[in-house]
PDB file of C-alpha atoms in Angstrom:
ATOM      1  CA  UNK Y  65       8.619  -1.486  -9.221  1.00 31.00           C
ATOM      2  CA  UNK Y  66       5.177  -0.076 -10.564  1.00 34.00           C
ATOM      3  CA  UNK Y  67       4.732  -3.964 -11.979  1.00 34.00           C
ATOM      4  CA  UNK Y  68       5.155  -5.274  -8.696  1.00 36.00           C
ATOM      5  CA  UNK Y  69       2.901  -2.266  -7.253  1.00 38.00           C
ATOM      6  CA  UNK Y  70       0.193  -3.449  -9.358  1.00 42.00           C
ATOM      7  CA  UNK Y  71       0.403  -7.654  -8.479  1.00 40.00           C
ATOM      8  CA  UNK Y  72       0.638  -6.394  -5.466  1.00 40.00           C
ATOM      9  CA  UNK Y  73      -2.209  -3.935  -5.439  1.00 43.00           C
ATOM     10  CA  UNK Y  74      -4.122  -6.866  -7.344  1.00 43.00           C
ATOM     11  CA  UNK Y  75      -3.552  -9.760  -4.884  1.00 39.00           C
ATOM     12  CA  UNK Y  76      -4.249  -7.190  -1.436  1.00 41.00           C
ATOM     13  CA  UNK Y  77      -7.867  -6.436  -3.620  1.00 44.00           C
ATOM     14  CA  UNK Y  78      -8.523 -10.076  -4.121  1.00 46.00           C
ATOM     15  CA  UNK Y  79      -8.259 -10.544  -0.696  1.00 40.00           C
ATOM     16  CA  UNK Y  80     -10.123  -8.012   0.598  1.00 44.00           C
ATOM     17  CA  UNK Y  81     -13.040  -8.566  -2.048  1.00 44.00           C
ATOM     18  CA  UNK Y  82     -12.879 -12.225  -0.430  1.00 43.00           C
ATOM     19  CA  UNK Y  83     -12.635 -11.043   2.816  1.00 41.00           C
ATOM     20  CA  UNK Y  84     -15.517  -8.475   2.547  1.00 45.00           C
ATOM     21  CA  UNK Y  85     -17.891  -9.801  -0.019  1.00 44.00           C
ATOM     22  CA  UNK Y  86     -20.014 -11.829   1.918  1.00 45.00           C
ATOM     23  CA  UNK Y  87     -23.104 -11.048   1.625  1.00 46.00           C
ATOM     24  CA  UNK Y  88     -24.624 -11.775   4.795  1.00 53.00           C
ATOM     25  CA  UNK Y  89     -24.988  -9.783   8.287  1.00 61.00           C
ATOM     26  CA  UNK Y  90     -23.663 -10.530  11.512  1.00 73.00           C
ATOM     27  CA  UNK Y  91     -23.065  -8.692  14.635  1.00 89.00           C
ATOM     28  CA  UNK Y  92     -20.171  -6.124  14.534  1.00 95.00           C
ATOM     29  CA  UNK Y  93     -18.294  -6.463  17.751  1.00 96.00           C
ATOM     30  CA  UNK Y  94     -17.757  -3.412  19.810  1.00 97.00           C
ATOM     31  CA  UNK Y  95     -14.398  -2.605  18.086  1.00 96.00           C
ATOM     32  CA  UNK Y  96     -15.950  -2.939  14.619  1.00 97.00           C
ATOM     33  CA  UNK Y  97     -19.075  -0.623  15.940  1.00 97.00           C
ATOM     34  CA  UNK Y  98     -16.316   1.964  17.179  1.00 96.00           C
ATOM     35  CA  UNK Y  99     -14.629   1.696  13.616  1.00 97.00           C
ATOM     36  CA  UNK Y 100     -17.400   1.696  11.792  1.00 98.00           C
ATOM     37  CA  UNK Y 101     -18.631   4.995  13.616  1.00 97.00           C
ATOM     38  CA  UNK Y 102     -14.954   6.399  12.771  1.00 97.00           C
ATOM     39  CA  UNK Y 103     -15.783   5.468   8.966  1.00 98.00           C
ATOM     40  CA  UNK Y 104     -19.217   7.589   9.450  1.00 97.00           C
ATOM     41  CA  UNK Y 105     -17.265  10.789  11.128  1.00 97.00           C
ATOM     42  CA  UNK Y 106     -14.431  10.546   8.311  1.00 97.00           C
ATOM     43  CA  UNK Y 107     -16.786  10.575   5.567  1.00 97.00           C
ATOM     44  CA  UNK Y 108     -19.926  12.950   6.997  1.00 97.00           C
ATOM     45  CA  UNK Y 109     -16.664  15.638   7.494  1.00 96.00           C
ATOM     46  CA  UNK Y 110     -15.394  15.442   4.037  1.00 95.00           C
ATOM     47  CA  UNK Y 111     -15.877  18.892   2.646  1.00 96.00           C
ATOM     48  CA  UNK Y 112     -13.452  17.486  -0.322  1.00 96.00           C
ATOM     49  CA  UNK Y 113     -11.655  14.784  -2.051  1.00 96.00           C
ATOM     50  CA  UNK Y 114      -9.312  14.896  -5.100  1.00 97.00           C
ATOM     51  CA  UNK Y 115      -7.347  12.131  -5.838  1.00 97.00           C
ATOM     52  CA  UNK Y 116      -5.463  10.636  -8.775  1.00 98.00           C
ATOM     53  CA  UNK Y 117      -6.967   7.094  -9.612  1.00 98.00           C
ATOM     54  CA  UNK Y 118      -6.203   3.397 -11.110  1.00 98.00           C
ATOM     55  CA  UNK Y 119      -9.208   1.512 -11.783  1.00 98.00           C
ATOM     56  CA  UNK Y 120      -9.838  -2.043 -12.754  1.00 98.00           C
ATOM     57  CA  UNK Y 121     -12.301  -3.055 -14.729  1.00 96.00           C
ATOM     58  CA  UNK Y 122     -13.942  -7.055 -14.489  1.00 97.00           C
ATOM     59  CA  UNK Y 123     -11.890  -7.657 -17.605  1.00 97.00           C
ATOM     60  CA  UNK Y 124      -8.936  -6.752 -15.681  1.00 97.00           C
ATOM     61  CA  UNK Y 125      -7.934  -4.067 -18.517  1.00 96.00           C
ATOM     62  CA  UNK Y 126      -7.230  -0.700 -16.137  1.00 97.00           C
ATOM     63  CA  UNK Y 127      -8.061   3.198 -16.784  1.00 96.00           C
ATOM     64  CA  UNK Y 128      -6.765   6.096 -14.852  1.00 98.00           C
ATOM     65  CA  UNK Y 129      -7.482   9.602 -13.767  1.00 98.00           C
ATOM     66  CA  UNK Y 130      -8.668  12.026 -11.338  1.00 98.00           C
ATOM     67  CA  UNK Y 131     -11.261  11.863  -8.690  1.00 98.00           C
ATOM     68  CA  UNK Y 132     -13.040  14.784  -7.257  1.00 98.00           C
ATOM     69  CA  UNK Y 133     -15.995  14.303  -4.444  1.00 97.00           C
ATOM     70  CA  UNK Y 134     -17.657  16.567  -2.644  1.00 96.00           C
ATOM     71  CA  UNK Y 135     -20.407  15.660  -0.399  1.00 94.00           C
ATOM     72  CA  UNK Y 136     -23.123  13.386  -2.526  1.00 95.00           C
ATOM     73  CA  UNK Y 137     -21.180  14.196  -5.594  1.00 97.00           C
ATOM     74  CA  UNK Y 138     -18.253  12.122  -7.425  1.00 97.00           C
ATOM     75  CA  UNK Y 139     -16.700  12.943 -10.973  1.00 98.00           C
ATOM     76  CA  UNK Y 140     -14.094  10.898 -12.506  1.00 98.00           C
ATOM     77  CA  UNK Y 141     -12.228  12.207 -15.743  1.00 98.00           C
ATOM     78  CA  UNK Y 142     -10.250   9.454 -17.575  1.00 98.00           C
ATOM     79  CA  UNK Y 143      -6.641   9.963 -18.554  1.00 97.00           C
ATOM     80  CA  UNK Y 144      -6.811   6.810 -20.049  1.00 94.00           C
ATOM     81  CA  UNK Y 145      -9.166   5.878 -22.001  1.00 93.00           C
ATOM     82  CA  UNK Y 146      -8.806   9.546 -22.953  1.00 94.00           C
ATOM     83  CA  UNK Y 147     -11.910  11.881 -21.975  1.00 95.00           C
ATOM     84  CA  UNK Y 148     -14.041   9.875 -20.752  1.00 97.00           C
ATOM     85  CA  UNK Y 149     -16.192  10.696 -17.694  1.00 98.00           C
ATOM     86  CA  UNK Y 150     -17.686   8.933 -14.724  1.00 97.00           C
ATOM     87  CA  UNK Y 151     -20.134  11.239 -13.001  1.00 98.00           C
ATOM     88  CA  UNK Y 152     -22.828  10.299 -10.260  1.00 97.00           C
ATOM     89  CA  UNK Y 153     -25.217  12.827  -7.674  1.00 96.00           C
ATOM     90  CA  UNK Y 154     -28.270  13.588  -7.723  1.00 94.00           C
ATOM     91  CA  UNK Y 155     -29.615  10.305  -7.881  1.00 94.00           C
ATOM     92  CA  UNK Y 156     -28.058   9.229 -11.264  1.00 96.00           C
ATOM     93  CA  UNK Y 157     -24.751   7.813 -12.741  1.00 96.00           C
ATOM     94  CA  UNK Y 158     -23.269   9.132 -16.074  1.00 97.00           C
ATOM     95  CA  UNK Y 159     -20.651   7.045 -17.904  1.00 96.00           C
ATOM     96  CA  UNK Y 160     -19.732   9.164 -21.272  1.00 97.00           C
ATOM     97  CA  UNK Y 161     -17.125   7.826 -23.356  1.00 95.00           C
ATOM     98  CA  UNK Y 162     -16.376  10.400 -26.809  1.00 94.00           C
ATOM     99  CA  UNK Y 163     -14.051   8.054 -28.011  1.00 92.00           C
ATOM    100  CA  UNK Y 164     -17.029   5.331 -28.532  1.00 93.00           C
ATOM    101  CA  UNK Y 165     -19.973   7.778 -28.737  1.00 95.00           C
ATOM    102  CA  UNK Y 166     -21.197   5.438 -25.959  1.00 96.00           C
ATOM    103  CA  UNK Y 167     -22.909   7.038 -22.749  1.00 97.00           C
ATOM    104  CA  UNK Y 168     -24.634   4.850 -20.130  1.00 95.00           C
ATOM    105  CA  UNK Y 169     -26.969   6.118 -17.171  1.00 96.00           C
ATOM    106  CA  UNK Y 170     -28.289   4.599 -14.747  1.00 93.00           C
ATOM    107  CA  UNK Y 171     -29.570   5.483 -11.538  1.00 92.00           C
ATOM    108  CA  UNK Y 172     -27.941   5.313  -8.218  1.00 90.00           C
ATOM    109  CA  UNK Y 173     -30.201   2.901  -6.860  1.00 87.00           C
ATOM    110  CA  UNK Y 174     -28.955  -0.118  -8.960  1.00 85.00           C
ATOM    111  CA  UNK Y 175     -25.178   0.687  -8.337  1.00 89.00           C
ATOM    112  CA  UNK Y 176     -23.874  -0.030  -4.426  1.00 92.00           C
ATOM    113  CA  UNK Y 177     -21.976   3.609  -5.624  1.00 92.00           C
ATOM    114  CA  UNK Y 178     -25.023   5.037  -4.481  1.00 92.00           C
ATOM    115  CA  UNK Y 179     -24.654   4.115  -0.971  1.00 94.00           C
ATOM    116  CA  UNK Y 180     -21.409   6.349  -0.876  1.00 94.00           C
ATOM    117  CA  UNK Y 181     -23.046   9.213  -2.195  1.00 95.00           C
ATOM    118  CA  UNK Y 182     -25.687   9.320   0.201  1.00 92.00           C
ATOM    119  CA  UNK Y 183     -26.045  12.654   2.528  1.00 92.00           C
ATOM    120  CA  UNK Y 184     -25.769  12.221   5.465  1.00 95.00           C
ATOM    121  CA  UNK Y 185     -23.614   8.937   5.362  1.00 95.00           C
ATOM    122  CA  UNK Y 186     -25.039   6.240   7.896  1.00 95.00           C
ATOM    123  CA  UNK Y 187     -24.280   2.677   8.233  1.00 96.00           C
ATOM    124  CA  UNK Y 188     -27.542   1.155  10.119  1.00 94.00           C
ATOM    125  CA  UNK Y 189     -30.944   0.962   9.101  1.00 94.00           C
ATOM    126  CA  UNK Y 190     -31.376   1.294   5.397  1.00 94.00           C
ATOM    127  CA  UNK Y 191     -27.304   0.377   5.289  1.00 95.00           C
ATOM    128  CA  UNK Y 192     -25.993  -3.230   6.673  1.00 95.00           C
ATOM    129  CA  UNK Y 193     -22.092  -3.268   7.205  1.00 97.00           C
ATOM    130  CA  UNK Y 194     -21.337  -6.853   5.899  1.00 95.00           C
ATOM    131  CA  UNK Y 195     -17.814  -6.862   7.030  1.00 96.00           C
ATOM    132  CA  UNK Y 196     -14.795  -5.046   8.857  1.00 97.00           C
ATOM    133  CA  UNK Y 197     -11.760  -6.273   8.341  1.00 97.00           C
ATOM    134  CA  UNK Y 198      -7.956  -4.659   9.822  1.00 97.00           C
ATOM    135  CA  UNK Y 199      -4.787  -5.323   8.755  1.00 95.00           C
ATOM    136  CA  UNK Y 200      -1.517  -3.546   9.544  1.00 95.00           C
ATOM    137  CA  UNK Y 201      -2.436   0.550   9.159  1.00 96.00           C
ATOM    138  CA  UNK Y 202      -5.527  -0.415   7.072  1.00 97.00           C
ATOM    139  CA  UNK Y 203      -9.317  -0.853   7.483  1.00 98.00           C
ATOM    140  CA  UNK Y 204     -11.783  -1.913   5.592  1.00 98.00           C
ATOM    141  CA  UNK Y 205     -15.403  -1.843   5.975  1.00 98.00           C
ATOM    142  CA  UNK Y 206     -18.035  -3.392   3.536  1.00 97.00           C
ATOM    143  CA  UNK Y 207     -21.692  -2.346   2.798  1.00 97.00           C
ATOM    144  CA  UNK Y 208     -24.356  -3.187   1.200  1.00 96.00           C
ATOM    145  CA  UNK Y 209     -28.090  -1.591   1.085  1.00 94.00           C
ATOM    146  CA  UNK Y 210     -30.201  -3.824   3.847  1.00 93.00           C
ATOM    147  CA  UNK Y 211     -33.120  -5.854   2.386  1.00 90.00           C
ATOM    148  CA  UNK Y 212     -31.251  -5.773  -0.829  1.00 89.00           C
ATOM    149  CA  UNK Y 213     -27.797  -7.515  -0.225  1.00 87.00           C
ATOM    150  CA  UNK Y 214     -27.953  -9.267  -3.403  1.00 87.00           C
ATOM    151  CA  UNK Y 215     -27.817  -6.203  -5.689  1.00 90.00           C
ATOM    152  CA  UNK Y 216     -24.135  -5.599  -4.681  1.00 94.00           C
ATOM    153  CA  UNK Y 217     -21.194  -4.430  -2.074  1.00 96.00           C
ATOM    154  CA  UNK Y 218     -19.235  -1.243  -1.517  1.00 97.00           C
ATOM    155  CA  UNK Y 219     -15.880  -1.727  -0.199  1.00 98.00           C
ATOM    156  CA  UNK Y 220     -14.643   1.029   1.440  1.00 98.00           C
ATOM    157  CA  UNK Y 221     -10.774   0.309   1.989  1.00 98.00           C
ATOM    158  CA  UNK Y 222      -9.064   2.836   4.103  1.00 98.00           C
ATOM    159  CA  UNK Y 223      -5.506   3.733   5.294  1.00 97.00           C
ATOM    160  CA  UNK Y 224      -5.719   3.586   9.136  1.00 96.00           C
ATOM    161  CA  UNK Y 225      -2.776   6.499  10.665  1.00 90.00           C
ATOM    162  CA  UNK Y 226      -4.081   5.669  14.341  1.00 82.00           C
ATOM    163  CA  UNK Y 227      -6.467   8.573  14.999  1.00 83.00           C
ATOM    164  CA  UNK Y 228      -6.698   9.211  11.008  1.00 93.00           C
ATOM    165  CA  UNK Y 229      -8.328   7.633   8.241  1.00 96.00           C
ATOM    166  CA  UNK Y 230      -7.706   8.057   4.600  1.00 96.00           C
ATOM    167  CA  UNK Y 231      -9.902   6.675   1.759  1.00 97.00           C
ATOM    168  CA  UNK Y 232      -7.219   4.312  -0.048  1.00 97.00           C
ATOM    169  CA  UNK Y 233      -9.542   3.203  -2.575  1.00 98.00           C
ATOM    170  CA  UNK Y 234     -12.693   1.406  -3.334  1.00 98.00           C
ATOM    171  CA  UNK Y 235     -14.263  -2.372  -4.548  1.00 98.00           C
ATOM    172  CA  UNK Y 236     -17.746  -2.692  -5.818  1.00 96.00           C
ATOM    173  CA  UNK Y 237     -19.204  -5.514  -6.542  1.00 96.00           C
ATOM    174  CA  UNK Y 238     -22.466  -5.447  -8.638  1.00 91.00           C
ATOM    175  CA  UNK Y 239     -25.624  -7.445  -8.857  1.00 90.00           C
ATOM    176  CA  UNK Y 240     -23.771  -9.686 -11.220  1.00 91.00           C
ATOM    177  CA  UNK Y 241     -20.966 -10.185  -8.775  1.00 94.00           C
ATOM    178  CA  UNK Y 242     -18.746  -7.695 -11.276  1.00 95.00           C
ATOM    179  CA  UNK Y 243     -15.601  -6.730  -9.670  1.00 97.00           C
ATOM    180  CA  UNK Y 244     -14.695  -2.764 -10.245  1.00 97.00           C
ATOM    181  CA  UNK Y 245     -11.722  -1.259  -7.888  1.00 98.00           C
ATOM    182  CA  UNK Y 246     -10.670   2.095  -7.481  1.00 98.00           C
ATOM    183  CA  UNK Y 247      -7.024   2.951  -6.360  1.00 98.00           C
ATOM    184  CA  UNK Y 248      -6.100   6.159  -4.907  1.00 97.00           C
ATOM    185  CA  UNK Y 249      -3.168   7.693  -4.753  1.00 92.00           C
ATOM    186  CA  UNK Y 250      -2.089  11.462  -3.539  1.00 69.00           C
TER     187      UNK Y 250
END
């Protein structure tokens, strides 16, 4: 079951990253406007998020562990590869891996991460949405920075209960059109 999970999981991400990675801007349509303001409301009111994660790398080899994200803030510790840490805020991203002795920063500016992290969260001016996309009980919405939609795409892939959203996960695509996705699970 978990094997067909993860084809699964695989092929739905494919498709969205095709379906959302255009890099271009065109005019959201009064439903998209209404669900892209519902994206803004669901993630300006997060006080909180802790989730377990799967993430795929561009080599297609996967980690796992546990998100937490509070408002401009995300950590995530790595089950697998053991101990490792992902942490971004305060303009800067921290990849630390003991097992390697490697640790890579970078600032927020050159990863679309950044655009997630922002306080308060707004999809217009210095953010373009690049594209919305629904399915059955899902939404996703893409972004990118505006002026800049060559240096990569956030995916922001949500479970859509109606009146509720829940972040389901997360595709970013980098400058070098580098595929990462995030998974989450409760």
């Amino acid at each position: 079951m978990m094997r067909l999970l993860s084809r699964r999981s695989a092929l739905l991400s494919g498709l969205a990253l095709a379906a959302c990675s255009q890099t271009r801007t065109f005019p959201l349509t009064m439903q998209d406007q209404q669900d892209v303001a519902r994206v803004e409301d669901y993630l300006n009111g997060l006080t909180s998020l802790q989730s377990w994660f799967v993430q795929t790398w561009p080599d297609g080899s996967r980690g796992s562990g546990t998100l937490n994200y509070t408002p401009g803030q995300l950590r995530l510790d790595y089950s697998n590869p053991k101990g490792m840490t992902l942490t971004a805020g305060d303009g800067h991203l921290v990849l630390d891996n003991p097992q390697t002795g490697a640790v890579t920063r970078m600032g927020l500016s050159h990863t679309p991460l950044g655009l997630l992290l922002a306080r308060p969260i707004h999809m217009q001016g210095a953010v373009t949405v690049t594209a919305v996309r629904r399915g059955p009980a899902t939404l996703q919405v893409s972004i990118a920075k505006t002026g800049r939609l060559s240096d990569g795409l956030l995916t922001l892939r949500f479970r859509d209960e109606g009146v509720k959203l829940v972040l389901s996960g997360l595709v970013i695509v980098d400058d070098r059109q580098h595929v990462i996705t995030l998974d989450f699970s409760e």
